[in-house]
Tab-separated table of C-alpha atoms in Angstrom:
chain	number	residue	atom	x	y	z
A	1	MET	CA	87.678	107.604	107.609
A	2	GLY	CA	88.576	108.860	111.114
A	3	GLU	CA	91.745	110.823	111.938
A	4	ASN	CA	93.393	107.813	113.592
A	5	ALA	CA	92.599	105.567	110.632
A	6	GLN	CA	94.102	108.173	108.307
A	7	LYS	CA	97.304	108.169	110.348
A	8	ILE	CA	97.491	104.379	110.204
A	9	GLY	CA	96.843	104.511	106.461
A	10	LYS	CA	99.735	106.958	106.067
A	11	LYS	CA	101.961	104.650	108.083
A	12	LEU	CA	100.990	101.831	105.713
A	13	GLU	CA	102.020	104.014	102.779
A	14	ILE	CA	105.371	104.754	104.450
A	15	LEU	CA	105.777	101.042	105.180
A	16	GLY	CA	105.174	100.347	101.507
A	17	VAL	CA	107.936	102.743	100.482
A	18	ASP	CA	110.399	101.434	103.068
A	19	LEU	CA	109.599	97.777	102.499
A	20	LEU	CA	109.552	97.822	98.712
A	21	GLY	CA	112.638	100.028	98.813
A	22	MET	CA	114.419	97.093	100.485
A	23	PHE	CA	113.710	95.155	97.305
A	24	LYS	CA	115.342	97.960	95.294
A	25	TRP	CA	112.141	99.566	93.987
A	26	ASN	CA	112.390	103.307	93.405
A	27	LYS	CA	109.726	105.717	94.591
A	28	LYS	CA	108.809	108.087	91.757
A	29	MET	CA	105.784	109.927	93.179
A	30	SER	CA	103.111	109.836	95.865
A	31	ASP	CA	99.867	111.550	96.903
A	32	LYS	CA	98.903	112.746	93.434
A	33	GLU	CA	95.428	113.479	92.070
A	34	ILE	CA	94.585	113.481	88.374
A	35	LYS	CA	91.446	114.173	86.382
A	36	CYS	CA	89.419	111.226	85.165
A	37	THR	CA	89.264	111.219	81.364
A	38	ARG	CA	87.005	108.217	80.800
A	39	SER	CA	83.213	108.587	80.842
A	40	THR	CA	82.910	104.871	81.600
A	41	HIS	CA	84.576	105.288	84.994
A	42	LYS	CA	81.977	105.472	87.761
A	43	ASN	CA	82.133	106.083	91.495
A	44	ALA	CA	80.407	104.048	94.196
A	45	GLU	CA	77.117	105.892	93.523
A	46	GLY	CA	77.259	105.109	89.822
A	47	LYS	CA	78.076	108.709	88.883
A	48	SER	CA	80.937	109.710	86.590
A	49	LYS	CA	84.320	109.872	88.283
A	50	LYS	CA	85.891	113.309	88.586
A	51	THR	CA	89.383	112.398	89.750
A	52	HIS	CA	91.696	109.496	90.566
A	53	GLY	CA	94.114	109.434	93.488
A	54	ILE	CA	97.590	107.900	93.402
A	55	ASP	CA	98.955	106.772	96.770
A	56	LEU	CA	102.319	105.631	95.404
A	57	TYR	CA	104.035	104.950	92.122
A	58	MET	CA	107.302	102.970	92.129
A	59	GLU	CA	109.524	101.438	89.462
A	60	TYR	CA	112.115	98.687	89.188
A	61	ASN	CA	114.137	97.119	86.371
A	62	ASP	CA	112.643	93.870	85.099
A	63	PRO	CA	114.870	91.750	82.838
A	64	TYR	CA	111.928	89.608	81.765
A	65	ILE	CA	110.283	92.579	80.037
A	66	GLY	CA	113.611	94.069	79.059
A	67	GLY	CA	112.986	97.410	80.739
A	68	VAL	CA	111.390	99.298	83.614
A	69	GLN	CA	108.248	98.004	85.314
A	70	GLY	CA	106.075	100.699	86.873
A	71	VAL	CA	103.660	99.832	89.681
A	72	PHE	CA	100.786	101.954	91.003
A	73	ILE	CA	100.396	101.134	94.692
A	74	GLU	CA	97.174	101.656	96.630
A	75	CYS	CA	97.155	101.329	100.438
A	76	LYS	CA	93.898	100.381	102.167
A	77	ASN	CA	93.627	100.331	105.957
A	78	ARG	CA	90.396	98.849	107.302
A	79	ALA	CA	88.841	96.903	110.140
A	80	TRP	CA	88.130	93.295	109.168
A	81	SER	CA	84.411	94.061	108.941
A	82	GLY	CA	85.221	96.474	106.107
A	83	ILE	CA	87.121	93.903	104.055
A	84	ASN	CA	84.964	91.661	101.888
A	85	LYS	CA	84.605	90.384	98.331
A	86	THR	CA	82.521	93.330	97.125
A	87	GLN	CA	84.861	95.918	98.634
A	88	ILE	CA	88.013	94.269	97.264
A	89	GLU	CA	86.381	94.027	93.839
A	90	SER	CA	85.613	97.753	94.004
A	91	TRP	CA	89.213	98.580	94.966
A	92	VAL	CA	90.582	96.485	92.110
A	93	ASN	CA	88.292	98.237	89.625
A	94	GLU	CA	89.470	101.586	91.004
A	95	GLU	CA	93.065	100.586	90.305
A	96	ILE	CA	92.245	99.442	86.780
A	97	ASN	CA	90.482	102.741	86.099
A	98	LEU	CA	93.423	104.624	87.569
A	99	ILE	CA	95.833	102.886	85.181
A	100	ASP	CA	93.496	103.762	82.301
A	101	CYS	CA	93.849	107.467	83.035
A	102	ALA	CA	97.321	107.691	84.594
A	103	ARG	CA	99.511	105.794	82.149
A	104	ASN	CA	99.206	108.480	79.437
A	105	ASN	CA	98.458	111.501	81.628
A	106	SER	CA	100.572	114.451	80.424
A	107	GLU	CA	101.053	115.857	83.938
A	108	LEU	CA	102.661	112.624	85.156
A	109	GLN	CA	105.113	111.961	82.329
A	110	GLU	CA	107.954	113.656	84.226
A	111	PHE	CA	107.707	110.938	86.891
A	112	TYR	CA	107.861	108.002	84.486
A	113	SER	CA	111.125	106.493	83.274
A	114	ASP	CA	111.496	106.376	79.506
A	115	GLY	CA	109.698	103.347	78.119
A	116	ALA	CA	108.376	102.264	81.519
A	117	ASP	CA	105.606	99.655	81.438
A	118	LYS	CA	102.768	101.258	83.416
A	119	ASN	CA	100.206	98.452	83.277
A	120	CYS	CA	100.643	97.104	86.817
A	121	ALA	CA	99.094	97.845	90.203
A	122	LEU	CA	99.663	96.569	93.722
A	123	LEU	CA	96.838	96.739	96.258
A	124	LEU	CA	98.009	96.594	99.887
A	125	ILE	CA	95.159	95.737	102.247
A	126	ASN	CA	95.896	96.046	105.958
A	127	CYS	CA	93.424	94.759	108.537
A	128	ASN	CA	93.998	96.991	111.568
A	129	ASP	CA	92.008	95.221	114.298
A	130	GLU	CA	93.912	91.893	114.589
A	131	LYS	CA	90.936	89.966	113.143
A	132	PHE	CA	92.521	89.222	109.749
A	133	ASN	CA	91.411	85.812	108.420
A	134	GLN	CA	93.743	84.496	105.708
A	135	ALA	CA	91.445	81.664	104.611
A	136	LYS	CA	88.482	84.025	104.219
A	137	PHE	CA	90.685	86.604	102.487
A	138	ASP	CA	91.813	83.987	99.951
A	139	GLU	CA	88.174	83.033	99.409
A	140	TYR	CA	87.298	86.665	98.659
A	141	LEU	CA	90.132	86.898	96.130
A	142	SER	CA	89.082	83.716	94.365
A	143	CYS	CA	85.564	85.082	93.831
A	144	ILE	CA	86.172	88.623	92.574
A	145	GLN	CA	85.186	89.379	88.988
A	146	ILE	CA	87.188	91.774	86.841
A	147	PRO	CA	85.924	93.340	83.592
A	148	ASN	CA	87.760	92.541	80.365
A	149	LYS	CA	90.096	95.207	79.006
A	150	ARG	CA	91.475	95.690	75.515
A	151	THR	CA	94.875	96.301	77.118
A	152	PRO	CA	95.739	93.656	79.741
A	153	TYR	CA	96.607	94.983	83.187
A	154	LYS	CA	98.222	93.185	86.112
A	155	VAL	CA	96.775	93.758	89.577
A	156	PHE	CA	98.448	92.096	92.572
A	157	ILE	CA	96.758	92.006	95.987
A	158	ALA	CA	98.554	91.605	99.320
A	159	GLY	CA	96.896	91.238	102.718
A	160	ASN	CA	98.392	91.164	106.199
A	161	ASN	CA	100.020	87.772	105.826
A	162	MET	CA	101.847	88.660	102.616
A	163	ILE	CA	103.024	92.013	103.991
A	164	GLU	CA	104.355	90.216	107.079
A	165	LYS	CA	106.278	87.780	104.854
A	166	TRP	CA	107.896	90.644	102.938
A	167	ASP	CA	108.858	92.299	106.203
A	168	ALA	CA	110.449	89.031	107.358
A	169	ILE	CA	112.423	88.711	104.099
A	170	ALA	CA	113.624	92.308	104.313
A	171	ARG	CA	114.673	91.800	107.935
A	172	MET	CA	116.670	88.677	107.092
A	173	ILE	CA	118.341	90.336	104.096
A	174	LYS	CA	119.442	93.198	106.339
A	175	GLU	CA	120.429	91.252	109.443
A	176	SER	CA	121.763	87.958	108.062
A	177	TYR	CA	123.103	89.015	104.671
A	178	HIS	CA	123.933	92.686	105.349
A	179	ASP	CA	121.950	93.816	102.296
A	180	ASP	CA	124.358	91.849	100.074
A	181	LEU	CA	121.886	89.514	98.411
A	182	SER	CA	120.979	89.180	94.746
A	183	VAL	CA	117.817	87.575	93.427
A	184	LEU	CA	118.103	85.070	90.605
A	185	TYR	CA	116.152	85.341	87.370
A	186	PRO	CA	116.282	81.826	85.861
A	187	SER	CA	116.303	81.312	82.114
A	188	ILE	CA	112.805	81.460	80.617
A	189	ASN	CA	112.203	80.803	76.909
A	190	ASN	CA	115.977	80.687	76.331
A	191	SER	CA	116.558	84.048	78.028
A	192	GLN	CA	119.912	84.602	79.723
A	193	PRO	CA	119.791	83.739	83.445
A	194	ILE	CA	120.898	86.716	85.517
A	195	SER	CA	121.403	87.842	89.104
A	196	GLU	CA	120.227	91.291	90.214
A	197	LYS	CA	119.689	93.277	93.411
A	198	TYR	CA	116.094	94.227	92.546
A	199	TRP	CA	113.137	91.906	93.087
A	200	SER	CA	110.274	91.711	90.612
A	201	ILE	CA	106.683	91.782	91.794
A	202	ASN	CA	106.452	88.156	90.661
A	203	HIS	CA	109.245	87.227	93.082
A	204	LEU	CA	107.357	88.875	95.939
A	205	PHE	CA	104.331	86.638	95.331
A	206	SER	CA	106.275	83.418	94.633
A	207	LYS	CA	106.319	80.325	96.831
A	208	TYR	CA	110.042	79.889	96.190
A	209	VAL	CA	112.564	82.676	95.649
A	210	PHE	CA	116.141	81.786	94.693
A	211	CYS	CA	118.899	84.232	95.621
A	212	GLU	CA	122.654	84.201	95.951
A	213	THR	CA	125.331	85.807	98.075
A	214	LYS	CA	128.973	85.310	98.980
A	215	GLU	CA	130.622	84.651	102.300
A	216	GLN	CA	134.179	84.548	103.544
A	217	VAL	CA	135.336	81.271	105.085
A	218	ARG	CA	138.677	80.565	106.750
A	219	VAL	CA	140.217	77.290	105.580
A	220	GLY	CA	143.202	75.214	106.585
A	221	ARG	CA	145.673	75.725	109.369
A	222	THR	CA	146.847	79.023	107.925
A	223	GLY	CA	143.364	80.461	108.052
A	224	ASP	CA	143.382	81.493	104.411
A	225	ILE	CA	140.221	83.240	103.253
A	226	HIS	CA	138.043	81.420	100.726
A	227	ILE	CA	134.994	83.051	99.128
A	228	ASN	CA	132.023	80.712	99.081
A	229	LYS	CA	129.056	81.180	96.782
A	230	VAL	CA	125.829	80.619	98.718
A	231	LEU	CA	122.416	79.777	97.278
A	232	VAL	CA	119.686	81.300	99.457
A	233	ILE	CA	116.152	79.936	99.011
A	234	PHE	CA	113.142	81.647	100.560
A	235	PHE	CA	110.485	78.988	101.065
A	236	PHE	CA	106.779	79.910	101.385
A	237	ASP	CA	105.082	76.726	100.227
A	238	LYS	CA	103.184	74.225	102.346
A	239	ILE	CA	105.507	72.455	104.778
A	240	SER	CA	105.586	68.876	103.498
A	241	ALA	CA	107.929	66.234	102.079
A	242	GLU	CA	106.455	66.793	98.619
A	243	SER	CA	107.200	70.536	98.641
A	244	PHE	CA	110.759	69.930	99.893
A	245	GLN	CA	111.348	67.545	97.004
A	246	TYR	CA	109.763	69.931	94.500
A	247	MET	CA	112.003	72.742	95.694
A	248	TRP	CA	115.104	70.637	95.127
A	249	SER	CA	113.861	69.517	91.722
A	250	MET	CA	113.883	73.199	90.734
A	251	CYS	CA	117.456	73.566	92.017
A	252	ARG	CA	118.413	70.712	89.760
A	253	SER	CA	116.374	71.987	86.804
A	254	PHE	CA	117.957	75.459	87.061
A	255	GLN	CA	121.390	73.807	87.456
A	256	TYR	CA	121.960	75.451	90.837
A	257	GLU	CA	122.858	72.204	92.583
A	258	ASN	CA	126.538	72.208	91.612
A	259	GLN	CA	127.163	75.970	91.349
A	260	TYR	CA	127.288	76.752	95.087
A	261	GLU	CA	129.366	75.759	98.095
A	262	ALA	CA	126.590	76.354	100.646
A	263	PHE	CA	122.800	76.367	100.706
A	264	ASP	CA	120.630	78.436	103.070
A	265	ILE	CA	116.965	77.399	103.142
A	266	CYS	CA	114.893	80.131	104.791
A	267	PHE	CA	111.473	78.876	105.819
A	268	TRP	CA	108.294	80.799	106.586
A	269	THR	CA	106.307	78.800	109.137
A	270	GLU	CA	102.978	79.278	110.862
A	271	SER	CA	103.411	77.043	113.919
A	272	LYS	CA	105.898	75.320	116.205
A	273	ASP	CA	104.807	71.982	114.729
A	274	GLU	CA	105.968	73.145	111.294
A	275	ASN	CA	109.299	74.250	112.746
A	276	ASP	CA	109.745	70.877	114.413
A	277	TYR	CA	108.827	68.974	111.250
A	278	ILE	CA	111.454	70.878	109.261
A	279	THR	CA	114.144	70.445	111.907
A	280	GLU	CA	113.470	66.725	112.288
A	281	ASN	CA	112.810	65.733	108.665
A	282	PHE	CA	114.127	68.185	106.046
A	283	ILE	CA	117.701	66.893	105.806
A	284	THR	CA	116.560	63.255	105.800
A	285	ILE	CA	114.034	63.915	103.032
A	286	LEU	CA	116.650	65.616	100.852
A	287	SER	CA	119.174	62.864	101.575
A	288	ASN	CA	116.709	60.362	100.115
A	289	TYR	CA	115.703	62.551	97.156
A	290	ASP	CA	116.107	60.865	93.770
A	291	ASP	CA	117.193	57.620	95.447
A	292	GLY	CA	119.931	59.349	97.398
A	293	LYS	CA	121.611	61.070	94.460
A	294	VAL	CA	122.106	64.352	96.306
A	295	SER	CA	125.770	64.251	97.316
A	296	LYS	CA	126.832	64.145	100.966
A	297	ASP	CA	128.896	67.317	100.437
A	298	ILE	CA	125.750	69.184	99.402
A	299	ILE	CA	123.693	67.738	102.259
A	300	ASP	CA	126.388	68.768	104.755
A	301	SER	CA	126.443	72.308	103.361
A	302	ILE	CA	122.695	72.917	103.858
A	303	ARG	CA	121.722	75.348	106.623
A	304	ILE	CA	118.146	75.687	107.849
A	305	LYS	CA	116.899	79.152	108.814
A	306	PHE	CA	113.520	80.454	109.944
A	307	LEU	CA	112.042	83.790	108.913
A	308	LEU	CA	110.641	85.847	111.751
A	309	ASN	CA	106.901	85.301	112.056
A	310	ARG	CA	105.680	87.791	114.637
A	311	LYS	CA	102.662	85.604	115.438
A	312	LEU	CA	105.013	82.981	116.896
A	313	ASN	CA	106.817	83.541	120.169
A	314	PRO	CA	110.644	83.835	120.197
A	315	VAL	CA	111.096	80.162	121.127
A	316	ASP	CA	108.928	78.996	118.244
A	317	ASN	CA	110.867	81.192	115.801
A	318	ASN	CA	114.200	79.535	116.645
């Protein structure tokens, strides 16, 4: 890797810390090297591995596991020609082998929170030559083969498009909600639904993320202050009538529909046509949902917002 590529890779690592820090993840360590303790771990030449490198290790509280989730984060910075199915498969295997050796490594225990679940990795892949192809990238991911492990590990993979979405979310949280936004953890298997500042890795890869905030509203002639509860929905699904209806069916299923005074729907779009479709049709589609059983008060309280997609010009983003 050339000197310039190394600098870009370091910037990606810093971006990872800053970006995931916006979602209330805590950096525990970075740039560590540990000895490989498994004879089955091989390098690209098929020889036994000597060491494993850790770019980043971060943690966050996860109510669904009832404790701390640790995540080993690997940052790869490559030209598009260097990103393919075989290479991604190799990187994923490297992360799995790293978890094998790192989770119980005695030299790293001081960095781990007590009882932290250290079975998760996040692979950030940045294409640095503006040739990133999302469709081809998805095809690569669908074809990779991962060896079976006695202990199940979770490996998440994010390319340019996903990283850009996270950056757009973080920007909106900071600029529109002044960092005062909590993500909702709906009830699963009779668990208690809760609201927390930290985002799980599952939220970051979800098509719909439900959050809440509060806002001050002046009411009446006296201008008295009323505190409104606002449901904020980040929407990353396909832009269509069916997905709009599915989103609202979840609001109803989670019993959010009647808990809030206002509803902000924050859309990620890829084109001006998608923006126009939302602006022209979203409210009408929701008004007709379930034979018009969404109340007029709710419809009137819905606000449409667009996340900043840097590939669109400023006009298209409005």
